[in-house]
PDB file of C-alpha atoms in Angstrom:
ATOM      1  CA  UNK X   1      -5.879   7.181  29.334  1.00 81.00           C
ATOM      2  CA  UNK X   2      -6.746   5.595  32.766  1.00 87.00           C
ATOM      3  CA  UNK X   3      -5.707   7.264  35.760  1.00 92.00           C
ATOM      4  CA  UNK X   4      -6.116   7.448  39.743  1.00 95.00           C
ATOM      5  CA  UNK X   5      -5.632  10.594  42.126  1.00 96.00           C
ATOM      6  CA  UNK X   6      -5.420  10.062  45.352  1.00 95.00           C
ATOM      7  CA  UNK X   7      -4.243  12.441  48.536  1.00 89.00           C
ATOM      8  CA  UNK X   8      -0.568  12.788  49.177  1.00 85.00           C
ATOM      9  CA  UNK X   9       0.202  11.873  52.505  1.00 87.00           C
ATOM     10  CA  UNK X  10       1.153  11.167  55.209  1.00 94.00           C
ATOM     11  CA  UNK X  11      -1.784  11.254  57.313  1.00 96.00           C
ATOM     12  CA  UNK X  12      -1.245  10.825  60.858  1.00 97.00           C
ATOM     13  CA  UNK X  13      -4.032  10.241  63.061  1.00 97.00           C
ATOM     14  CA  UNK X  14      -4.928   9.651  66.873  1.00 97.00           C
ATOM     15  CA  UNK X  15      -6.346   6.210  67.586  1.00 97.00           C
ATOM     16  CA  UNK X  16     -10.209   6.309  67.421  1.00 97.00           C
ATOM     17  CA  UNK X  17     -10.142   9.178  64.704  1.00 98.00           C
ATOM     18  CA  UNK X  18     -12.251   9.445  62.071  1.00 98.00           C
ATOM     19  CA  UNK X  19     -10.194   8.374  58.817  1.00 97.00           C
ATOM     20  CA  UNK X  20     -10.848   9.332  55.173  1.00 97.00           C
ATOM     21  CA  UNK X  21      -8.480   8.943  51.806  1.00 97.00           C
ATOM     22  CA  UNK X  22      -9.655  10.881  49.100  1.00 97.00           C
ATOM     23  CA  UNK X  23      -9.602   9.074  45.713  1.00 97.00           C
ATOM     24  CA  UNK X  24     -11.023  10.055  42.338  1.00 97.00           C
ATOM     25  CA  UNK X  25     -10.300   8.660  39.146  1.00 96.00           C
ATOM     26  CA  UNK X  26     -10.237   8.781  35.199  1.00 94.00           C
ATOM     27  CA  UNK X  27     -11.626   6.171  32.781  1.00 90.00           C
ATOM     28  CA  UNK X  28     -12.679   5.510  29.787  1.00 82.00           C
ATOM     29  CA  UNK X  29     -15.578   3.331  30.366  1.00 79.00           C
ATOM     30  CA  UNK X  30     -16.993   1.874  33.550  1.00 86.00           C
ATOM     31  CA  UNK X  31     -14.163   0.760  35.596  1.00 91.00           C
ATOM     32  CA  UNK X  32     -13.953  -1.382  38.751  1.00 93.00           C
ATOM     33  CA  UNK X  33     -12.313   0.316  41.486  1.00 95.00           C
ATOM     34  CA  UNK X  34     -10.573  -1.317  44.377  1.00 96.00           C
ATOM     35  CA  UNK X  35      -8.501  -0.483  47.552  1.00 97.00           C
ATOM     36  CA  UNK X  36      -5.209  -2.204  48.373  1.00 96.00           C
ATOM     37  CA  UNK X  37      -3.175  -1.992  51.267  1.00 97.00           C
ATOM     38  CA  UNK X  38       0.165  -2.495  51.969  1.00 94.00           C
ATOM     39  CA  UNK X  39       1.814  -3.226  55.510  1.00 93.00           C
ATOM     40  CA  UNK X  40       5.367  -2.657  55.992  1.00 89.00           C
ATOM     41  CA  UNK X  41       8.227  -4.525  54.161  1.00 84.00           C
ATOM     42  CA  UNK X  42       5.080  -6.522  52.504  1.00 88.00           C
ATOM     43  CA  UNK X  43       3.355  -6.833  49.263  1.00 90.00           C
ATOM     44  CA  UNK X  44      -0.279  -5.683  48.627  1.00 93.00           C
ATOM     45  CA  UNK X  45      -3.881  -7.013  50.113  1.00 95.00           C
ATOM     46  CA  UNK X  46      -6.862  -6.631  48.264  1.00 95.00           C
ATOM     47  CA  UNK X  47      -8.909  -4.024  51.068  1.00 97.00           C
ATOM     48  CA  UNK X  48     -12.352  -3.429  49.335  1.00 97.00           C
ATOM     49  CA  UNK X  49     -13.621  -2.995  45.993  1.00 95.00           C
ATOM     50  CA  UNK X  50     -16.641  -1.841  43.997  1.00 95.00           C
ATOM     51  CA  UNK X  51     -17.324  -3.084  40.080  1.00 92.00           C
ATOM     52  CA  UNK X  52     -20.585  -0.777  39.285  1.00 91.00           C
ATOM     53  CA  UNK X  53     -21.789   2.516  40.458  1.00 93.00           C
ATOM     54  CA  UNK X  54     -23.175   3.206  44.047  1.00 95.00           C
ATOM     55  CA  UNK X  55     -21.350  -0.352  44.796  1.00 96.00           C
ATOM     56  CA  UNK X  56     -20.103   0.167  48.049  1.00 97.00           C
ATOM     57  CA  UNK X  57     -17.090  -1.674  48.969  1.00 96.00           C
ATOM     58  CA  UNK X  58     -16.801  -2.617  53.142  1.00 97.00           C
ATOM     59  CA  UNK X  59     -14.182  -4.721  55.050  1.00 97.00           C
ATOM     60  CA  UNK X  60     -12.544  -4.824  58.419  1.00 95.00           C
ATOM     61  CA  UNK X  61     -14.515  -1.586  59.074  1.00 97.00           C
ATOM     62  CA  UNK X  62     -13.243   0.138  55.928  1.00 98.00           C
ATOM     63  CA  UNK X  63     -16.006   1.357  53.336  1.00 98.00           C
ATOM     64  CA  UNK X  64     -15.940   3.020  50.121  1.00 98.00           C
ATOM     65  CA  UNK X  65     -18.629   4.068  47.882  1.00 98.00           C
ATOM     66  CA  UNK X  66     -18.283   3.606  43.972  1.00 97.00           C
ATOM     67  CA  UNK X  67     -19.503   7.613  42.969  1.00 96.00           C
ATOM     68  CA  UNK X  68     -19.992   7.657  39.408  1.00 94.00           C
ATOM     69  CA  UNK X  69     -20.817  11.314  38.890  1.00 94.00           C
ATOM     70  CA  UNK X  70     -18.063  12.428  40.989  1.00 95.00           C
ATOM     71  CA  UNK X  71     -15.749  10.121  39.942  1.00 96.00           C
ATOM     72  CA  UNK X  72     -14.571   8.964  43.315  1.00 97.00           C
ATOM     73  CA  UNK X  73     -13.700   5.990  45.350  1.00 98.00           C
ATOM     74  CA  UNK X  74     -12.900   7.888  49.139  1.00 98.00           C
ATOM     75  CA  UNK X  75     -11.793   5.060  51.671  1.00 98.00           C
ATOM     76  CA  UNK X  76     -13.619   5.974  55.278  1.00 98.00           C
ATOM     77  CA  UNK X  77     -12.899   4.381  58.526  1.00 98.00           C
ATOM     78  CA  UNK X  78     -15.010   4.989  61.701  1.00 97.00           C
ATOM     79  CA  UNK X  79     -12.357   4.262  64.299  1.00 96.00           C
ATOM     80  CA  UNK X  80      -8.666   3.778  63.432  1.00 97.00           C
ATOM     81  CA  UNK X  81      -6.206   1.285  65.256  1.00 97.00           C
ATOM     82  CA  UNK X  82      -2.354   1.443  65.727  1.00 97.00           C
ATOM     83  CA  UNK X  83      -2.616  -1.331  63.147  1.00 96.00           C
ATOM     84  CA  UNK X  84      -4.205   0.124  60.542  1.00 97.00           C
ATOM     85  CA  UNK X  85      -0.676   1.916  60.252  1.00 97.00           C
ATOM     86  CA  UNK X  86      -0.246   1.007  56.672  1.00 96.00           C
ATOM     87  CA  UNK X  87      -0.067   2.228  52.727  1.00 95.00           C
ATOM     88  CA  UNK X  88      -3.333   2.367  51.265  1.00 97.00           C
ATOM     89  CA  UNK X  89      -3.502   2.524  47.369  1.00 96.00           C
ATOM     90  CA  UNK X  90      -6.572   3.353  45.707  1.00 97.00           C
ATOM     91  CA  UNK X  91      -7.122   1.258  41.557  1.00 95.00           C
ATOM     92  CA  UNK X  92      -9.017   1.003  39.144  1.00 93.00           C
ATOM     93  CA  UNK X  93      -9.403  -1.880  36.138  1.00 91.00           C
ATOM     94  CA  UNK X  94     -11.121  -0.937  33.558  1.00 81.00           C
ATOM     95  CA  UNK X  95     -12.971  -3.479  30.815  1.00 74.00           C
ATOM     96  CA  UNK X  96     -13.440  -1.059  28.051  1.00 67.00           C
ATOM     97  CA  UNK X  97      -9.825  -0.884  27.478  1.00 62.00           C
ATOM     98  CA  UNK X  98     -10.298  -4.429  25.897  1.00 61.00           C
ATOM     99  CA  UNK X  99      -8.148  -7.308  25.647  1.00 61.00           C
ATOM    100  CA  UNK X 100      -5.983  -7.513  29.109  1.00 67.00           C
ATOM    101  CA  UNK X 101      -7.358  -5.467  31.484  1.00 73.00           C
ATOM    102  CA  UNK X 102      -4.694  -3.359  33.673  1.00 82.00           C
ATOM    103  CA  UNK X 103      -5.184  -2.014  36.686  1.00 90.00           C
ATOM    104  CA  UNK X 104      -4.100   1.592  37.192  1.00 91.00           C
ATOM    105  CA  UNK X 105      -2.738   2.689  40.733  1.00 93.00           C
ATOM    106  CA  UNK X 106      -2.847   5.935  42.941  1.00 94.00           C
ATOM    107  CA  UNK X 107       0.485   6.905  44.326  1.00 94.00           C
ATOM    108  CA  UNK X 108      -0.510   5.494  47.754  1.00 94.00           C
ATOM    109  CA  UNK X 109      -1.318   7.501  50.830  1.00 96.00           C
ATOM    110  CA  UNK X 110       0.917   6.591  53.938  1.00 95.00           C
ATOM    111  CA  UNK X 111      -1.408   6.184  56.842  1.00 97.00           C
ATOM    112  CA  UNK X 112      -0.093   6.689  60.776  1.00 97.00           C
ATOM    113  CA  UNK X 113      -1.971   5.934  63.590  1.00 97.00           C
ATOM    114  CA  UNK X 114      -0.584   7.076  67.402  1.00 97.00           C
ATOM    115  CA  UNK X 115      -1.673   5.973  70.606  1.00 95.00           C
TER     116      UNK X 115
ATOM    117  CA  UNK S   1      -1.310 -22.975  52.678  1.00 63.00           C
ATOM    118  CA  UNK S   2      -1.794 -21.518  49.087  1.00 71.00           C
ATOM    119  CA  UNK S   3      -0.041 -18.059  48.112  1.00 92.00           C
ATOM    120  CA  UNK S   4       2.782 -16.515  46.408  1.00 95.00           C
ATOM    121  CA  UNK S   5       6.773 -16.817  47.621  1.00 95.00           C
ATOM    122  CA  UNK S   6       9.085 -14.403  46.331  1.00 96.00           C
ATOM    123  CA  UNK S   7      13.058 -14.728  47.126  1.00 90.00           C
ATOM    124  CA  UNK S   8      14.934 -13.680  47.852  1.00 91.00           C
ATOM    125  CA  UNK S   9      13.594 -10.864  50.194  1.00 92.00           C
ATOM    126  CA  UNK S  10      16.803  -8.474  49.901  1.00 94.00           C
ATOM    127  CA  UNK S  11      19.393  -8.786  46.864  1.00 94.00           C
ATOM    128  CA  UNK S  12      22.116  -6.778  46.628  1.00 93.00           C
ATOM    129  CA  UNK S  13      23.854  -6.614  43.051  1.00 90.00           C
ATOM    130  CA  UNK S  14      26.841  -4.904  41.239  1.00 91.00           C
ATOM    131  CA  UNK S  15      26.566  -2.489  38.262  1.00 89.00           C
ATOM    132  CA  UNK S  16      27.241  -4.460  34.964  1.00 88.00           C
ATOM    133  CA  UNK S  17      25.384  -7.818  36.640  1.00 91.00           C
ATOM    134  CA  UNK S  18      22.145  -9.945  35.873  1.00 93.00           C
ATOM    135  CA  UNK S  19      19.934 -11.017  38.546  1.00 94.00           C
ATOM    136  CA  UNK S  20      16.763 -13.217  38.739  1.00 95.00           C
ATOM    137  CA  UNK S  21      13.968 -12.830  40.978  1.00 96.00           C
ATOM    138  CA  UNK S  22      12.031 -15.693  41.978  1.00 97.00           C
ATOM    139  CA  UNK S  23       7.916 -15.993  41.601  1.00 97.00           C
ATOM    140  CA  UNK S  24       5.945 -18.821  42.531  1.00 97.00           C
ATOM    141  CA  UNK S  25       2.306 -19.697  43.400  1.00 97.00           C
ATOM    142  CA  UNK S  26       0.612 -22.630  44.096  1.00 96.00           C
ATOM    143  CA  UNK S  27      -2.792 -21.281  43.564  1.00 95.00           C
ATOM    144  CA  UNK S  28      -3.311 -22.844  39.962  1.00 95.00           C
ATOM    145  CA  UNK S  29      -3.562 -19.139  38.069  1.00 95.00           C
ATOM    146  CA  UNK S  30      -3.123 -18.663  34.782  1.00 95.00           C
ATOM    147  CA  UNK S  31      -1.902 -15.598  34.668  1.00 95.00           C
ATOM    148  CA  UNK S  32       0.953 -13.867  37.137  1.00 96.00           C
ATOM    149  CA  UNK S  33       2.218 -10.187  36.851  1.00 96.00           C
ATOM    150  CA  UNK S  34       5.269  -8.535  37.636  1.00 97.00           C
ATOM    151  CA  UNK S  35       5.004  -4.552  39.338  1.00 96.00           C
ATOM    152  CA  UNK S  36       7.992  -2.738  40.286  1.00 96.00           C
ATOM    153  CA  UNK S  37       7.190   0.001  43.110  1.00 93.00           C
ATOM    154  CA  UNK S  38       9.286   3.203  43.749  1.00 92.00           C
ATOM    155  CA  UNK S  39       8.872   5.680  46.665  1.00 85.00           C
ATOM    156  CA  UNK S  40       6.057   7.615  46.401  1.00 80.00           C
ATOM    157  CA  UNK S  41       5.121   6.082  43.760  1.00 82.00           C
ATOM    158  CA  UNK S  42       2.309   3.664  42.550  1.00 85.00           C
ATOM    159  CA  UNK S  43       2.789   0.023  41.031  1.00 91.00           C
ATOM    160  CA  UNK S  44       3.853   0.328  37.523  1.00 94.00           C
ATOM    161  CA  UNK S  45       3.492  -2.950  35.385  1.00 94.00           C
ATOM    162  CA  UNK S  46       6.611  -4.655  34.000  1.00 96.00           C
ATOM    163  CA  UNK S  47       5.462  -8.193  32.480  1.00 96.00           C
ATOM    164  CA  UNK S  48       2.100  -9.838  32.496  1.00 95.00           C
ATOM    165  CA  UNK S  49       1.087 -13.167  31.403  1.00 95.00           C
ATOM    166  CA  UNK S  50      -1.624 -14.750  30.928  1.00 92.00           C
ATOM    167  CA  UNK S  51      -1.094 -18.197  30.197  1.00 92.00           C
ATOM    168  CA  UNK S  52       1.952 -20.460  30.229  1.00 94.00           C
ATOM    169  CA  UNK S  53       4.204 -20.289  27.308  1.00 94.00           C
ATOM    170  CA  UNK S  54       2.905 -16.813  26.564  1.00 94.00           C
ATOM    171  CA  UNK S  55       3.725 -12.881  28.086  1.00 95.00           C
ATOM    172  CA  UNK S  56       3.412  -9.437  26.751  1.00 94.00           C
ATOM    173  CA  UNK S  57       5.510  -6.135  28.031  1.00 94.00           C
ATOM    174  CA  UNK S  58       3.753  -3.800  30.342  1.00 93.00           C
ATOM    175  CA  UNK S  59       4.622  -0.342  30.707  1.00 91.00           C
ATOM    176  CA  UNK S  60       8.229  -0.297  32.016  1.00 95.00           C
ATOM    177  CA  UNK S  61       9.609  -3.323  30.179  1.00 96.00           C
ATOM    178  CA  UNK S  62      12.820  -2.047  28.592  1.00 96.00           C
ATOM    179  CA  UNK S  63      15.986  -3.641  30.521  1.00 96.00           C
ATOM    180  CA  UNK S  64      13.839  -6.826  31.984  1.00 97.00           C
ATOM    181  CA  UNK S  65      13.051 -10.480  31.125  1.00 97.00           C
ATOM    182  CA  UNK S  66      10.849 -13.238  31.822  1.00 98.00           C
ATOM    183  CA  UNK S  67       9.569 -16.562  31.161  1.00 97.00           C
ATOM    184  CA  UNK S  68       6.990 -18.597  31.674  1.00 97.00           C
ATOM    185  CA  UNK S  69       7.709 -22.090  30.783  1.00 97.00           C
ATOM    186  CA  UNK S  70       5.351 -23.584  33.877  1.00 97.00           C
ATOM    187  CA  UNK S  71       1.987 -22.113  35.301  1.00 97.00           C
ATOM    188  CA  UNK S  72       3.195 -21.841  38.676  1.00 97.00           C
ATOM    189  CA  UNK S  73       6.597 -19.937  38.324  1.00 98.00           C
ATOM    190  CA  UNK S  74       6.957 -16.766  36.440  1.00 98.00           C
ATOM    191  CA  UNK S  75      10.878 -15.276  37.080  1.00 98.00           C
ATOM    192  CA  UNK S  76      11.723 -12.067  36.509  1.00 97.00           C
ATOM    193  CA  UNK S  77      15.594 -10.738  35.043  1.00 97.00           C
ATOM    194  CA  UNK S  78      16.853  -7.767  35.761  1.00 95.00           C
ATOM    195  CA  UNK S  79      19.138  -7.229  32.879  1.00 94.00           C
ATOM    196  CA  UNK S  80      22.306  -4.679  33.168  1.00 88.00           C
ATOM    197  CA  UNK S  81      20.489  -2.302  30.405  1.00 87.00           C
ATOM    198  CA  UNK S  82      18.228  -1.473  33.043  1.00 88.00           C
ATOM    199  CA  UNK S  83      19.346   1.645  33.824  1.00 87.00           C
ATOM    200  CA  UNK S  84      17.860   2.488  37.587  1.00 90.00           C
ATOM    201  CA  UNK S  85      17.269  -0.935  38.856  1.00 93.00           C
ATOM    202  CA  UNK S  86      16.981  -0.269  42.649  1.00 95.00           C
ATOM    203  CA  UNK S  87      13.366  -0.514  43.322  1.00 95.00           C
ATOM    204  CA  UNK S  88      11.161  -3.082  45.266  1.00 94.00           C
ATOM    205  CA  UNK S  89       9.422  -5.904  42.793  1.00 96.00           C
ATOM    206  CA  UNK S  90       5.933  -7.243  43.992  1.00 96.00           C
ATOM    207  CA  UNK S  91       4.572 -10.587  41.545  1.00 97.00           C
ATOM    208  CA  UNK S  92       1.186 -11.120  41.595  1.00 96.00           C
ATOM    209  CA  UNK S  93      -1.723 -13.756  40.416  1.00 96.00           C
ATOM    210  CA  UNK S  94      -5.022 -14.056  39.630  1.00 94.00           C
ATOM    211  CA  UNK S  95      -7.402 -16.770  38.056  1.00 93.00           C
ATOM    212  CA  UNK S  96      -7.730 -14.981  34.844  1.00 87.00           C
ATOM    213  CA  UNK S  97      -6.415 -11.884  33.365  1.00 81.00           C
ATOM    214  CA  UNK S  98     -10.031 -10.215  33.648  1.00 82.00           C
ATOM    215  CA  UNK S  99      -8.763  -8.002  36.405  1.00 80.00           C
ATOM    216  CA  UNK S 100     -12.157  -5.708  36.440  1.00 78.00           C
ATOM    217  CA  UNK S 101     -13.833  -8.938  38.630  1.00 80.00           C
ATOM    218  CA  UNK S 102     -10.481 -10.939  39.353  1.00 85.00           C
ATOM    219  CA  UNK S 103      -8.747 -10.327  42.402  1.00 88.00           C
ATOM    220  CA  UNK S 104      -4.820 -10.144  42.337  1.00 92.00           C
ATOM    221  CA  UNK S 105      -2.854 -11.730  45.443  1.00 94.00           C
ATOM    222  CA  UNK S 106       0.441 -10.461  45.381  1.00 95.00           C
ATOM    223  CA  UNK S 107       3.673 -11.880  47.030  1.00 95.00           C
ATOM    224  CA  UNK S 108       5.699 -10.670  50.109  1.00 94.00           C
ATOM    225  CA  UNK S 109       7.936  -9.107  47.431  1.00 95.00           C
ATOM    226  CA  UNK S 110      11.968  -8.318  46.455  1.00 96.00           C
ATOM    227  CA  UNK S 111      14.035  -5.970  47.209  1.00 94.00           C
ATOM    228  CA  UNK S 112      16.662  -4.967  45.081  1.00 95.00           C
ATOM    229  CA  UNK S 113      19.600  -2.693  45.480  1.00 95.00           C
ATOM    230  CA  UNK S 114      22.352  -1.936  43.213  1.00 91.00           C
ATOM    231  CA  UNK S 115      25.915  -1.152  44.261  1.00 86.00           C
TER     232      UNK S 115
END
């Protein structure tokens, strides 16, 4: 079956850092792959996503790069703010599982940016 | 403004008891979803529907309900033969249930506690 790995967190990181989530995934066929993430007490935003290979995915200075033959989805930030303090959830949908199409989710990885 | 409401945000409810959680959206999608999200823990799908008048059991469906008798409200009832109901519950849209280009909004969410 489908399924998503990502890092266990948390991550805590000084503001300005350098951020990246490691995410790699299993599927069947030739999944889309998206980044959600979740601010505190709230429900989920769509981040980024990617539907084919070397697809990169970019928003509010967030990127991630579809990697077919490694299987991975890594979310990379230049420059971290105090609010990207979040949960970020790495998923994938994939179309060759026919019929509805689930999404699969990572466990999340808790993200913690300091001053 | 279009989006999803959820209520209430906290419930509180006694061993042995029903409860319905509220889902609406006014952003004319067909189908809606129901997630319930655990600590450390990813989303893990409940109830999904597609179309009004129709719904199919996701992965965790044993001890919950729903309906869907109109397109924009899709409740959810947690029955007392679910056996760990404490957990937060996110709904969700999207325009179709072709999730591998669809994006899903999701709502502010519920959470639940038991007594």
């Amino acid at each position: 079956g489908n399924s998503v790995t990502q890092m266990e967190g948390p991550v805590t990181l000084s503001e300005e850092a350098f951020l990246t989530i490691n995410c790699t995934y299993t599927a069947t066929g030739y999944p889309s792959l998206f980044w959600y993430v979740q601010y505190p007490g709230e429900g989920l935003q769509l981040l980024l996503k990617a539907t084919k290979a070397d697809d990169k995915g970019s928003n509010k200075g967030f990127e991630a790069t579809y990697r077919k033959e490694t299987t991975s989805f890594h979310l990379e930030k230049g420059s971290v703010q105090v609010s990207d303090s979040a949960v970020y959830f790495c998923a994938l949908s994939d179309p060759a599982s026919g019929g509805y199409q689930k999404v699969t989710f990572g466990t999340g990885t808790k993200l913690q940016v300091i001053p | 403004d279009g989006g999803i409401t959820q209520s209430p945000k906290y419930l509180f409810r006694k061993e042995g008891q029903n409860v319905t959680l509220s889902c609406e959206q006014n952003l004319n999608h067909d189908a809606m979803y129901w997630y319930r999200q655990d600590p450390g823990q990813g989303l893990r799908l409940i109830y999904y529907s597609q179309i009004v008048n129709d719904f199919q059991k996701g992965d965790i469906a044993e001890g919950y309900s729903v309906s869907r008798e109109k397109k924009e409200s899709f409740p959810l009832t947690v029955t007392s033969a679910q056996k760990n109901p404490t957990a937060f519950y996110l709904c969700a849209s999207s325009i179709s249930g072709q999730l591998s280009t669809d994006t899903q909004y999701f709502g502010p969410g519920t959470r639940l506690t038991v007594l």
